[in-house]
XYZ file of C-alpha atoms in Angstrom:
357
model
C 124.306 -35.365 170.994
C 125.361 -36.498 174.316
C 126.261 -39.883 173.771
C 128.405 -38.185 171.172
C 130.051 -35.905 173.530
C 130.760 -39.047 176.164
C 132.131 -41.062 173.643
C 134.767 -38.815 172.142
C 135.926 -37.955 176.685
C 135.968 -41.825 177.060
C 137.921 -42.071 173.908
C 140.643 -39.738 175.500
C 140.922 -41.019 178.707
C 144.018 -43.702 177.996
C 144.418 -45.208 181.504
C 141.920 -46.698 184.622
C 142.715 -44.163 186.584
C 142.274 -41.018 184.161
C 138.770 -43.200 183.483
C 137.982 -42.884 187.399
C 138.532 -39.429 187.412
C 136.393 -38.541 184.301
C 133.309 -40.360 185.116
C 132.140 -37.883 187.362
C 132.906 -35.010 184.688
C 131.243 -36.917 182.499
C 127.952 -37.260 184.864
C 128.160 -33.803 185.477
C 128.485 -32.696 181.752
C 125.454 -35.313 180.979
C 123.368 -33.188 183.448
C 124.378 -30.006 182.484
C 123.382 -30.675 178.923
C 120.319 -32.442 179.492
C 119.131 -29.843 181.717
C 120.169 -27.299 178.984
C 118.837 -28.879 175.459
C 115.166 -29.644 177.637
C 114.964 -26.081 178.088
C 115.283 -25.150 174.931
C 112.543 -27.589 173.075
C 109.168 -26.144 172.403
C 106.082 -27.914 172.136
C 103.438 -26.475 168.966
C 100.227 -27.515 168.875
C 98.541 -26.959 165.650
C 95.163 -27.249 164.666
C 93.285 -27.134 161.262
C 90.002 -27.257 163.013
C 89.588 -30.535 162.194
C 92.792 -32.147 163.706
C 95.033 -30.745 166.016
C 99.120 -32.432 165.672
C 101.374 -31.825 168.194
C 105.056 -31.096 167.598
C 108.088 -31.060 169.802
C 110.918 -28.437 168.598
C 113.853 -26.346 168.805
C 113.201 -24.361 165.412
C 111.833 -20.930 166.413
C 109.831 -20.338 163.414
C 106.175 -21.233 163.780
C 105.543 -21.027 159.849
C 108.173 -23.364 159.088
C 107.256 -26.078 161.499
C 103.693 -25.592 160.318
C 105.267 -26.154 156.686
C 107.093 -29.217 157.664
C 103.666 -31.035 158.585
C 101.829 -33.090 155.997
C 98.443 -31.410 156.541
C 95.473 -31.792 154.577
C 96.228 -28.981 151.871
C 99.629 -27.441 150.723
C 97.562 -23.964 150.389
C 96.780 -22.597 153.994
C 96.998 -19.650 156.288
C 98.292 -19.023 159.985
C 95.015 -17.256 161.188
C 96.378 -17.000 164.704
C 99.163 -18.108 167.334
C 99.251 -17.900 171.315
C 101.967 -18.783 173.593
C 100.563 -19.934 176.801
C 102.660 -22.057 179.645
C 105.021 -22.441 177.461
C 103.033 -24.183 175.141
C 102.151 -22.204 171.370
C 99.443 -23.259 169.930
C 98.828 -22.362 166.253
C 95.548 -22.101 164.416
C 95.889 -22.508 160.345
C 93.007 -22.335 157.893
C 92.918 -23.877 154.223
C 92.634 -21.636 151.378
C 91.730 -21.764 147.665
C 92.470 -20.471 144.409
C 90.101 -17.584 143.504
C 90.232 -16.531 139.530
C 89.343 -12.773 138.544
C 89.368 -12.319 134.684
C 88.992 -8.411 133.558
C 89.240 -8.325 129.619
C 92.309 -10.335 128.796
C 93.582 -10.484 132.345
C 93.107 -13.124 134.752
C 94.816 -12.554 138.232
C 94.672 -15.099 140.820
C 93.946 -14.983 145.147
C 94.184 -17.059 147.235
C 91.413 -17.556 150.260
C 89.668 -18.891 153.338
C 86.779 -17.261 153.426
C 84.591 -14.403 151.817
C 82.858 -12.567 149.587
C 83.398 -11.921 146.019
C 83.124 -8.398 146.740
C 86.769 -9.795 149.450
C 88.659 -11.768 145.836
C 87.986 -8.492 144.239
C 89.941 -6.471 146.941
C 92.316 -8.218 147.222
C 92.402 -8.676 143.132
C 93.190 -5.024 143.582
C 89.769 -4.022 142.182
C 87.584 -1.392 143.638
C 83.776 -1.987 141.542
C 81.616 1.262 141.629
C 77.596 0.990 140.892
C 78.537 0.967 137.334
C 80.611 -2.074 137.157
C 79.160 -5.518 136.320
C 80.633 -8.781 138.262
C 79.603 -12.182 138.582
C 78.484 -13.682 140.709
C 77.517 -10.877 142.471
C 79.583 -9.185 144.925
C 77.988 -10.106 147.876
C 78.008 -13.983 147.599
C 79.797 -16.222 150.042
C 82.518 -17.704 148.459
C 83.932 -21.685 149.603
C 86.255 -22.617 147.518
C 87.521 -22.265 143.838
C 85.459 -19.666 141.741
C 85.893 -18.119 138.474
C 84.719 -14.066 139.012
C 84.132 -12.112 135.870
C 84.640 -8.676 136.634
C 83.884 -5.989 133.632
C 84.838 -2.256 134.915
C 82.455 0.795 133.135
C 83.597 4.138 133.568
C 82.182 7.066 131.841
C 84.011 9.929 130.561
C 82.698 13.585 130.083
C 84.507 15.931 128.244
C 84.511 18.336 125.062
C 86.297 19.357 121.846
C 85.707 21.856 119.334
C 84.683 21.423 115.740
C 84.312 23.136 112.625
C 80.968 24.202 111.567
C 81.017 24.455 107.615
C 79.504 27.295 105.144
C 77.725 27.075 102.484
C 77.456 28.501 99.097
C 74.661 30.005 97.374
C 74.134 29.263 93.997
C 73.568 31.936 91.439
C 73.669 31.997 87.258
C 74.880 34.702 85.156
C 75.466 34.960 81.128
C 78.308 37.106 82.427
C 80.382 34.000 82.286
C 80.944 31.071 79.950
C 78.855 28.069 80.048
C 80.708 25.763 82.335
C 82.522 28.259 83.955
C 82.471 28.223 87.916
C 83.773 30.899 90.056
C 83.468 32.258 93.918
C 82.274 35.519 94.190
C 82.135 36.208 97.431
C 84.374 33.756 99.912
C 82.892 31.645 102.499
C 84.410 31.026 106.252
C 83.752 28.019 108.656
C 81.849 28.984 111.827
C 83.479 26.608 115.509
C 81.897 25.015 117.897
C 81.578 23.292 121.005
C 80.892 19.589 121.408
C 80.636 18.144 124.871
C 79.993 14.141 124.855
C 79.664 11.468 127.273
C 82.111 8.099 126.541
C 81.781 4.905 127.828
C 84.786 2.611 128.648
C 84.820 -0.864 129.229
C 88.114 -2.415 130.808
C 89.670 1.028 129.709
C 89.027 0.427 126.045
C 86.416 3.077 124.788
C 82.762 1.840 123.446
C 80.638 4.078 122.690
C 80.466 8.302 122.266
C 77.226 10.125 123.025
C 77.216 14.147 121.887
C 75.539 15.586 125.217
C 75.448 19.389 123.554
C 76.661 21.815 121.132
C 77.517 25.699 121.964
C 78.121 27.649 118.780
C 81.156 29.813 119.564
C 81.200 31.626 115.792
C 78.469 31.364 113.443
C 79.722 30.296 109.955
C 79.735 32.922 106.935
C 78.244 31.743 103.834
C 79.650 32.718 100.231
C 78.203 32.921 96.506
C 79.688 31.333 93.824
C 78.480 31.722 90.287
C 78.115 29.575 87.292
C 78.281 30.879 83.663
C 75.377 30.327 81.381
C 77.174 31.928 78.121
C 77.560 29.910 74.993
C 80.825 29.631 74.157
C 81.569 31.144 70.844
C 82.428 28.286 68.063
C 81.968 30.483 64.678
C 80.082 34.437 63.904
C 77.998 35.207 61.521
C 80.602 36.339 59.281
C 81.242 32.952 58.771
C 77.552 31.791 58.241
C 75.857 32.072 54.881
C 72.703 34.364 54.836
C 70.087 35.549 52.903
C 70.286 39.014 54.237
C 72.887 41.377 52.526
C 73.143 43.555 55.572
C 76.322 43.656 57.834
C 76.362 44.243 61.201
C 78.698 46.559 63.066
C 80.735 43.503 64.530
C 80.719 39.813 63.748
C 77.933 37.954 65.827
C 79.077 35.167 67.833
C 77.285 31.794 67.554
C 77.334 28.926 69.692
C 77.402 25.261 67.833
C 73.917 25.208 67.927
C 74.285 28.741 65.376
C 72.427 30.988 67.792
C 73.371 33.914 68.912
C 75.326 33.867 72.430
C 74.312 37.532 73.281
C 70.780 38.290 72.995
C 68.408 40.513 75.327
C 65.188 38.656 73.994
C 64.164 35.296 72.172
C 60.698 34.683 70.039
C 58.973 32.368 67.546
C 56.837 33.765 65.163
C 55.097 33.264 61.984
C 57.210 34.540 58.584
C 56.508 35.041 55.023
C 58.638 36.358 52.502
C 58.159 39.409 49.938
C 60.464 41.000 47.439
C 60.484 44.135 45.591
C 57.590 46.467 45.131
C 59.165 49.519 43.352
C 58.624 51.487 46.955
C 60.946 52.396 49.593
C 60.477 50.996 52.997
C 58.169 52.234 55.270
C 61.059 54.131 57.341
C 62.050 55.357 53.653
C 65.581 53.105 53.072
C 65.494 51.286 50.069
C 64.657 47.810 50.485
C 67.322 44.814 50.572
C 67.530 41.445 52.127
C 67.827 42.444 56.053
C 65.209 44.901 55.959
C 62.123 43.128 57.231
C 58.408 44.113 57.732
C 57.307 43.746 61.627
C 54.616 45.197 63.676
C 55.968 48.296 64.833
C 53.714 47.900 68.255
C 55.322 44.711 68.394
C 58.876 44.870 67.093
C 60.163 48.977 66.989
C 61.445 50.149 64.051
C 65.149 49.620 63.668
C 65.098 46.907 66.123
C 68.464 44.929 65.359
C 68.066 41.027 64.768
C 69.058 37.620 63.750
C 66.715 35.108 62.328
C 67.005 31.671 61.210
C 63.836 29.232 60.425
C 62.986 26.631 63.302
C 63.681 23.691 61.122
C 67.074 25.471 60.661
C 66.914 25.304 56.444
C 66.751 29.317 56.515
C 69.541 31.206 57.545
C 68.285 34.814 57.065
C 71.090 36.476 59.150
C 71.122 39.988 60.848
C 67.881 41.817 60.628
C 66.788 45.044 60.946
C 62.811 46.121 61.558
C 62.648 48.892 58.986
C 58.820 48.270 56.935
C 55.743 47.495 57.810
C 52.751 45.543 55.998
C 48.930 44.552 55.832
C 49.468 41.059 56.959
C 49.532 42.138 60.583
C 45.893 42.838 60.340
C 45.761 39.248 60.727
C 48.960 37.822 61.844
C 49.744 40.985 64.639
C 53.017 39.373 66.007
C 54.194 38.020 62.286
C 56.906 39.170 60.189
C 57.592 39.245 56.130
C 61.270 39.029 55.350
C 62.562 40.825 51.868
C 63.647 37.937 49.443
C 65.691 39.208 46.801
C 63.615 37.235 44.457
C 59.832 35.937 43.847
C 61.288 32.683 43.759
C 63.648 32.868 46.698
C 59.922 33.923 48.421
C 58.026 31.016 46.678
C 60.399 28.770 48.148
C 60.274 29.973 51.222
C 56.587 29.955 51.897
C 55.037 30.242 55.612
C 57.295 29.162 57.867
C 58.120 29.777 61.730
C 61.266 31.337 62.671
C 63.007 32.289 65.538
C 64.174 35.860 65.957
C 66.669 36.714 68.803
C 66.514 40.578 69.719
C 70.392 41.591 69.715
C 71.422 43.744 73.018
């Protein structure tokens, strides 16, 4: 710079004597810059603990000198710097690449010296006794190192559920067989729930139900299922021995028993037909009027019978006479036959006899 500045006054002096005259400007200006540039230039000495260069410059930044310098590692710090007689001296320590993965996240520091518990500070992690990490968060760390950090926080809290009724049961020949119907309406009781969660990297991994408190109790209901045969045909519509009619038609399920019965039984049965005598309860006697057991089956019981093998239809029945066979056969029965051979043919046979309501 001043060789510069002496060449372009020589270049305008034009004459010897303006060159005379200018030389000692020139000296002076030589001097004056000199004295003024050497005041300006610093001297840096910077050390990496293992070499120490030494720089001489004008440039006031410390970090960009230090930059400028073809040091051991691109990736350092400026630990410290002191200015002392003029003289800075600058203290720089390498660093390395420290990896912390959390789930799917991997974020990257950069240090000189530390722990793991140090990587994960400055990672912007805080781990609590429940976290895991490896290594361990005390270990020394020297250079590059891969931490696996997994944060575990658990979660308390509570919700309310419902707590459901149930429904008794019960059977009635009220209703039709297959019909279902509530009787009395159930309501769902509520609860408390409190549960512990656990999180891992914020994503939730397990529940735990801690308690219940029951905050309404539930209220059960009955519903009821029919057990009546569904009518298919009556006995008006049934061919029967017995000439009797009963006050209304009696319904009959497909099976051709009765749907509405107090009373079911299965007994022996003969068969008899006239004897020129009225019954014992002094009507005449007709197919329908039937011999029983009075102590048994009360006179003027109302009935319908059909044989167990189902060949017999004998129709409504009422207990009107009385016999000697229940000497012998006590809960038996003898049906009026029309005819000796209608009885023939009928022989001994079981029946059932459903007592009508």
């Amino acid at each position: 710079m001043i060789e510069k500045i002496k060449y372009f006054l020589l270049s305008a002096v034009r004459s010897k004597q303006m060159r005379v005259g200018c030389a000692a400007v020139l000296t002076a200006l030589t001097i004056a810059v000199g004295t003024l540039l050497n005041g300006s230039v610093k001297t840096i000495l910077i050390s990496d603990g293992e070499q120490t260069y030494t720089v001489h410059t004008t440039n006031p930044n410390v970090a960009s000198v230090v930059s400028t310098l073809k040091l051991k590692s691109d990736s350092f710090n400026i630990v410290s710097t002191d200015i002392k007689n003029g003289i800075t001296t600058v203290n720089v320590e390498y660093t390395f690449p420290v990896y912390v993965t959390s789930g799917d996240k991997t974020t990257t520091v950069y240090m000189s010296k530390g722990t793991v518990n140090d990587a994960l500070t400055l990672a912007g992690y805080t781990p609590d006794a429940y976290d895991i990490v490896e290594p361990s968060s005390n270990v020394i760390i020297t250079g590059t190192t891969y931490i696996d950090y997994t944060n575990i926080d658990y979660v308390s809290g509570s919700y309310t559920e419902a707590v459901p009724c149930s429904y008794e049961t019960v059977y009635s020949s009220d209703y039709t067989e297959g019909t279902t119907k509530t009787l009395t309406a159930g309501s769902d009781g509520l609860q408390s729930v409190s549960y512990t969660a656990k999180f891992v990297n914020g994503v939730a991994a397990e529940s735990n139900i801690t308690g219940t408190t029951l905050l309404s109790a539930p209220v059960n209901g009955v519903t009821v299922v029919g057990t009546k045969k569904a009518a298919v045909k009556t006995s008006a519509s049934v061919k029967c021995i017995s000439t009797l009619t009963p006050s209304s038609p009696i319904e009959l399920d497909a099976s051709g028993n009765p749907i509405n019965y107090s009373s079911k039984m299965t007994v022996r049965a003969t068969a008899y037909t006239y004897t020129g005598h009225n019954c014992a309860t002094g009507v005449a006697p007709q197919p329908g009027y039937i011999a029983v057991n009075p102590n048994v089956i009360p006179y003027g019981t109302k009935m319908y019978i059909k044989s167990t093998d189902g060949r017999y239809i004998y129709g409504y029945a009422v207990a009107a006479d009385t016999g000697g066979f229940i000497k012998n056969h006590p809960t038996g029965v003898d049906l009026f036959m029309s005819t000796q051979s209608a009885c023939t043919s009928f022989g001994v046979r079981n029946v059932e006899i459903y007592i009508l309501n």
